[in-house]
C-alpha cells in the first residue's frame, strides 16, 4: 500500500471580487461589540487524504483537484498546505 | 494608529459530523478520473485584519470571533493561523 498524505486546499475570493459572505460577517461585528476588524474574506477550506508514491506525486494530484474541481479560477485563488499527522482527521486519514 | 495583524480562521466539521459537501466532492472524483483520494472534509476559511496593540491582543479578538460568530461549536472545530505580510490582501490589510 502506498503512503498517504493529508493536505488542505484554501480557496479564497480573488481581490476585487465581490464577497457577500465577508460583508455579512463585517455587519455582524457591531452586534457583538467588536471593533478594529476589517478586510474580511470568506472562502472554503477542503482537507483531503491522497495515497501516492511520494509527497510530490500527492501534491500534484491536489493541485489538479484544486484547479479543476475545488475552485473557480475566474474568481477564486487557492493555496495548498501539507498537513502533518496532527491533522484533525488522523483517524480517517489512516484508514 | 495601532498596528494591524492578519489572521485566517479555518473552520472544519468535527469528526463524526455528516459532511455532505465532502461526500459530493468525493463523488465528483470518478468523473475526473482521480483515484486514491479519501477522507474529504469541506469547511470554511475566513481571513481578517485586526487592529490591536500587539499580536496577542489581536489573536484574542480572533479567538472570540471564531468561537462566537464564525463557527458553530456543536458541530465545527476551528484553528487560527497568523498570516504574514504576504497575505493575498496586503493592500486591504494596510488600509
mmCIF file of C-alpha atoms in Angstrom:
data_model
loop_
_atom_site.group_PDB
_atom_site.id
_atom_site.type_symbol
_atom_site.label_atom_id
_atom_site.label_comp_id
_atom_site.label_asym_id
_atom_site.label_seq_id
_atom_site.Cartn_x
_atom_site.Cartn_y
_atom_site.Cartn_z
ATOM 1 C CA UNK A 1 0.000 0.000 0.000
ATOM 2 C CA UNK A 2 1.277 3.456 -0.871
ATOM 3 C CA UNK A 3 1.754 6.009 1.878
ATOM 4 C CA UNK A 4 -0.939 8.620 2.429
ATOM 5 C CA UNK A 5 -0.530 12.361 2.725
ATOM 6 C CA UNK A 6 -3.020 14.851 4.092
ATOM 7 C CA UNK A 7 -3.446 18.275 2.524
ATOM 8 C CA UNK A 8 -5.618 21.333 2.887
ATOM 9 C CA UNK A 9 -6.723 23.478 -0.029
ATOM 10 C CA UNK A 10 -7.629 27.051 0.946
ATOM 11 C CA UNK A 11 -9.883 28.720 -1.605
ATOM 12 C CA UNK A 12 -10.455 32.473 -1.272
ATOM 13 C CA UNK A 13 -12.182 35.081 -3.432
ATOM 14 C CA UNK A 14 -9.685 36.988 -5.565
ATOM 15 C CA UNK A 15 -9.000 40.607 -4.652
ATOM 16 C CA UNK A 16 -11.643 42.842 -6.192
ATOM 17 C CA UNK A 17 -14.239 40.076 -6.427
ATOM 18 C CA UNK A 18 -17.431 40.755 -4.504
ATOM 19 C CA UNK A 19 -17.581 38.722 -1.281
ATOM 20 C CA UNK A 20 -21.098 38.915 0.159
ATOM 21 C CA UNK A 21 -20.319 36.484 2.980
ATOM 22 C CA UNK A 22 -17.435 38.671 4.084
ATOM 23 C CA UNK A 23 -19.695 41.727 4.082
ATOM 24 C CA UNK A 24 -22.266 39.840 6.143
ATOM 25 C CA UNK A 25 -19.664 38.951 8.762
ATOM 26 C CA UNK A 26 -18.486 42.570 8.923
ATOM 27 C CA UNK A 27 -22.046 43.735 9.516
ATOM 28 C CA UNK A 28 -22.435 41.227 12.358
ATOM 29 C CA UNK A 29 -19.432 42.577 14.224
ATOM 30 C CA UNK A 30 -21.200 45.628 15.577
ATOM 31 C CA UNK A 31 -23.816 43.371 17.195
ATOM 32 C CA UNK A 32 -21.005 41.622 19.027
ATOM 33 C CA UNK A 33 -19.469 44.951 20.025
ATOM 34 C CA UNK A 34 -16.233 44.150 18.211
ATOM 35 C CA UNK A 35 -14.267 46.961 16.566
ATOM 36 C CA UNK A 36 -10.978 47.169 14.713
ATOM 37 C CA UNK A 37 -11.694 44.241 12.392
ATOM 38 C CA UNK A 38 -11.643 44.785 8.639
ATOM 39 C CA UNK A 39 -10.960 43.246 5.233
ATOM 40 C CA UNK A 40 -12.893 40.053 5.979
ATOM 41 C CA UNK A 41 -12.864 37.496 3.168
ATOM 42 C CA UNK A 42 -14.760 34.226 3.404
ATOM 43 C CA UNK A 43 -13.640 31.218 1.400
ATOM 44 C CA UNK A 44 -13.557 27.445 1.661
ATOM 45 C CA UNK A 45 -11.112 25.009 3.191
ATOM 46 C CA UNK A 46 -11.026 21.462 1.867
ATOM 47 C CA UNK A 47 -8.982 18.808 3.678
ATOM 48 C CA UNK A 48 -8.227 15.543 1.910
ATOM 49 C CA UNK A 49 -6.034 12.464 2.061
ATOM 50 C CA UNK A 50 -4.113 11.306 -1.008
ATOM 51 C CA UNK A 51 -2.500 7.914 -1.462
ATOM 52 C CA UNK A 52 0.572 8.238 -3.676
ATOM 53 C CA UNK A 53 4.133 7.007 -4.040
ATOM 54 C CA UNK A 54 5.609 10.159 -2.507
ATOM 55 C CA UNK A 55 4.676 13.637 -1.298
ATOM 56 C CA UNK A 56 5.432 15.304 -4.637
ATOM 57 C CA UNK A 57 3.115 12.950 -6.518
ATOM 58 C CA UNK A 58 0.423 13.502 -3.896
ATOM 59 C CA UNK A 59 0.773 17.269 -4.194
ATOM 60 C CA UNK A 60 0.387 17.152 -7.963
ATOM 61 C CA UNK A 61 -2.931 15.330 -7.525
ATOM 62 C CA UNK A 62 -4.047 18.008 -5.061
ATOM 63 C CA UNK A 63 -3.003 20.813 -7.421
ATOM 64 C CA UNK A 64 -5.074 19.318 -10.203
ATOM 65 C CA UNK A 65 -8.129 18.895 -7.972
ATOM 66 C CA UNK A 66 -7.756 22.404 -6.559
ATOM 67 C CA UNK A 67 -7.705 23.976 -10.014
ATOM 68 C CA UNK A 68 -10.311 21.805 -11.720
ATOM 69 C CA UNK A 69 -12.814 20.870 -9.041
ATOM 70 C CA UNK A 70 -12.390 22.810 -5.810
ATOM 71 C CA UNK A 71 -12.024 26.374 -7.083
ATOM 72 C CA UNK A 72 -13.368 28.565 -9.843
ATOM 73 C CA UNK A 73 -10.206 30.083 -11.343
ATOM 74 C CA UNK A 74 -12.095 33.082 -12.717
ATOM 75 C CA UNK A 75 -12.986 34.419 -9.297
ATOM 76 C CA UNK A 76 -11.045 32.386 -6.730
ATOM 77 C CA UNK A 77 -7.437 31.770 -5.799
ATOM 78 C CA UNK A 78 -6.210 28.697 -3.955
ATOM 79 C CA UNK A 79 -3.298 27.754 -1.749
ATOM 80 C CA UNK A 80 -2.182 24.246 -0.780
ATOM 81 C CA UNK A 81 -0.835 23.212 2.633
ATOM 82 C CA UNK A 82 0.542 19.817 3.508
ATOM 83 C CA UNK A 83 -0.778 18.841 6.930
ATOM 84 C CA UNK A 84 1.131 16.804 9.468
ATOM 85 C CA UNK A 85 -0.044 13.701 11.241
ATOM 86 C CA UNK A 86 -1.559 16.100 13.755
ATOM 87 C CA UNK A 87 -4.453 16.715 11.385
ATOM 88 C CA UNK A 88 -7.853 16.825 12.977
ATOM 89 C CA UNK A 89 -8.723 13.766 10.941
ATOM 90 C CA UNK A 90 -5.834 11.464 11.737
ATOM 91 C CA UNK A 91 -8.176 8.545 12.256
ATOM 92 C CA UNK A 92 -9.782 8.894 8.877
ATOM 93 C CA UNK A 93 -6.518 9.743 7.143
ATOM 94 C CA UNK A 94 -5.015 6.468 8.286
ATOM 95 C CA UNK A 95 -7.816 4.259 7.082
ATOM 96 C CA UNK B 1 -2.778 54.156 14.854
ATOM 97 C CA UNK B 2 -2.372 50.635 16.206
ATOM 98 C CA UNK B 3 -0.621 48.032 14.108
ATOM 99 C CA UNK B 4 -2.709 45.567 12.144
ATOM 100 C CA UNK B 5 -2.419 41.802 12.047
ATOM 101 C CA UNK B 6 -3.890 39.430 9.505
ATOM 102 C CA UNK B 7 -5.280 36.060 10.529
ATOM 103 C CA UNK B 8 -7.065 33.115 8.992
ATOM 104 C CA UNK B 9 -9.702 31.072 10.807
ATOM 105 C CA UNK B 10 -10.126 27.544 9.446
ATOM 106 C CA UNK B 11 -13.491 26.046 10.337
ATOM 107 C CA UNK B 12 -13.989 22.331 9.688
ATOM 108 C CA UNK B 13 -16.763 19.855 10.512
ATOM 109 C CA UNK B 14 -15.925 17.854 13.630
ATOM 110 C CA UNK B 15 -15.052 14.189 13.182
ATOM 111 C CA UNK B 16 -18.214 12.114 13.009
ATOM 112 C CA UNK B 17 -20.377 15.019 11.839
ATOM 113 C CA UNK B 18 -22.053 14.468 8.476
ATOM 114 C CA UNK B 19 -20.325 16.453 5.728
ATOM 115 C CA UNK B 20 -22.497 16.430 2.602
ATOM 116 C CA UNK B 21 -20.181 18.784 0.685
ATOM 117 C CA UNK B 22 -17.280 16.427 1.297
ATOM 118 C CA UNK B 23 -19.333 13.487 0.021
ATOM 119 C CA UNK B 24 -20.261 15.478 -3.082
ATOM 120 C CA UNK B 25 -16.614 16.191 -3.847
ATOM 121 C CA UNK B 26 -15.726 12.517 -3.390
ATOM 122 C CA UNK B 27 -18.449 11.535 -5.836
ATOM 123 C CA UNK B 28 -17.096 14.005 -8.408
ATOM 124 C CA UNK B 29 -13.633 12.457 -8.365
ATOM 125 C CA UNK B 30 -14.554 9.499 -10.526
ATOM 126 C CA UNK B 31 -15.718 11.871 -13.264
ATOM 127 C CA UNK B 32 -12.275 13.435 -13.233
ATOM 128 C CA UNK B 33 -10.637 10.004 -13.296
ATOM 129 C CA UNK B 34 -8.883 10.655 -9.994
ATOM 130 C CA UNK B 35 -8.275 7.773 -7.589
ATOM 131 C CA UNK B 36 -6.549 7.413 -4.243
ATOM 132 C CA UNK B 37 -8.264 10.414 -2.644
ATOM 133 C CA UNK B 38 -10.285 9.929 0.527
ATOM 134 C CA UNK B 39 -11.460 11.498 3.780
ATOM 135 C CA UNK B 40 -12.511 14.775 2.155
ATOM 136 C CA UNK B 41 -13.875 17.374 4.563
ATOM 137 C CA UNK B 42 -15.175 20.728 3.397
ATOM 138 C CA UNK B 43 -15.152 23.712 5.735
ATOM 139 C CA UNK B 44 -14.721 27.465 5.628
ATOM 140 C CA UNK B 45 -11.719 29.746 5.701
ATOM 141 C CA UNK B 46 -12.166 33.296 6.923
ATOM 142 C CA UNK B 47 -9.329 35.795 6.560
ATOM 143 C CA UNK B 48 -9.477 39.044 8.501
ATOM 144 C CA UNK B 49 -7.388 42.009 9.606
ATOM 145 C CA UNK B 50 -7.381 43.101 13.254
ATOM 146 C CA UNK B 51 -6.094 46.406 14.571
ATOM 147 C CA UNK B 52 -4.746 45.946 18.091
ATOM 148 C CA UNK B 53 -1.894 46.972 20.355
ATOM 149 C CA UNK B 54 0.013 43.725 19.808
ATOM 150 C CA UNK B 55 -0.305 40.290 18.224
ATOM 151 C CA UNK B 56 -1.562 38.641 21.411
ATOM 152 C CA UNK B 57 -4.396 41.146 21.781
ATOM 153 C CA UNK B 58 -5.266 40.702 18.115
ATOM 154 C CA UNK B 59 -5.342 36.931 18.486
ATOM 155 C CA UNK B 60 -7.697 37.115 21.434
ATOM 156 C CA UNK B 61 -10.146 39.120 19.300
ATOM 157 C CA UNK B 62 -9.898 36.477 16.587
ATOM 158 C CA UNK B 63 -10.456 33.650 19.084
ATOM 159 C CA UNK B 64 -13.611 35.301 20.325
ATOM 160 C CA UNK B 65 -14.949 35.846 16.802
ATOM 161 C CA UNK B 66 -14.057 32.310 15.760
ATOM 162 C CA UNK B 67 -15.978 30.797 18.648
ATOM 163 C CA UNK B 68 -18.960 33.140 18.714
ATOM 164 C CA UNK B 69 -19.561 34.160 15.116
ATOM 165 C CA UNK B 70 -17.561 32.148 12.603
ATOM 166 C CA UNK B 71 -18.133 28.597 13.814
ATOM 167 C CA UNK B 72 -20.875 26.517 15.371
ATOM 168 C CA UNK B 73 -19.130 24.857 18.313
ATOM 169 C CA UNK B 74 -21.625 21.982 18.408
ATOM 170 C CA UNK B 75 -20.589 20.651 15.015
ATOM 171 C CA UNK B 76 -17.455 22.529 13.950
ATOM 172 C CA UNK B 77 -13.882 22.932 15.134
ATOM 173 C CA UNK B 78 -11.693 25.900 14.309
ATOM 174 C CA UNK B 79 -7.999 26.651 14.046
ATOM 175 C CA UNK B 80 -6.352 30.077 13.888
ATOM 176 C CA UNK B 81 -3.300 30.985 11.778
ATOM 177 C CA UNK B 82 -1.491 34.289 11.831
ATOM 178 C CA UNK B 83 -0.687 35.270 8.263
ATOM 179 C CA UNK B 84 2.417 37.156 7.198
ATOM 180 C CA UNK B 85 2.569 40.326 5.165
ATOM 181 C CA UNK B 86 2.489 38.026 2.150
ATOM 182 C CA UNK B 87 -1.255 37.696 2.624
ATOM 183 C CA UNK B 88 -3.329 37.836 -0.523
ATOM 184 C CA UNK B 89 -4.896 41.002 0.855
ATOM 185 C CA UNK B 90 -1.883 43.067 1.799
ATOM 186 C CA UNK B 91 -3.355 46.136 0.148
ATOM 187 C CA UNK B 92 -6.559 45.957 2.118
ATOM 188 C CA UNK B 93 -4.809 44.891 5.302
ATOM 189 C CA UNK B 94 -2.729 48.043 5.237
ATOM 190 C CA UNK B 95 -5.604 50.407 4.748
#
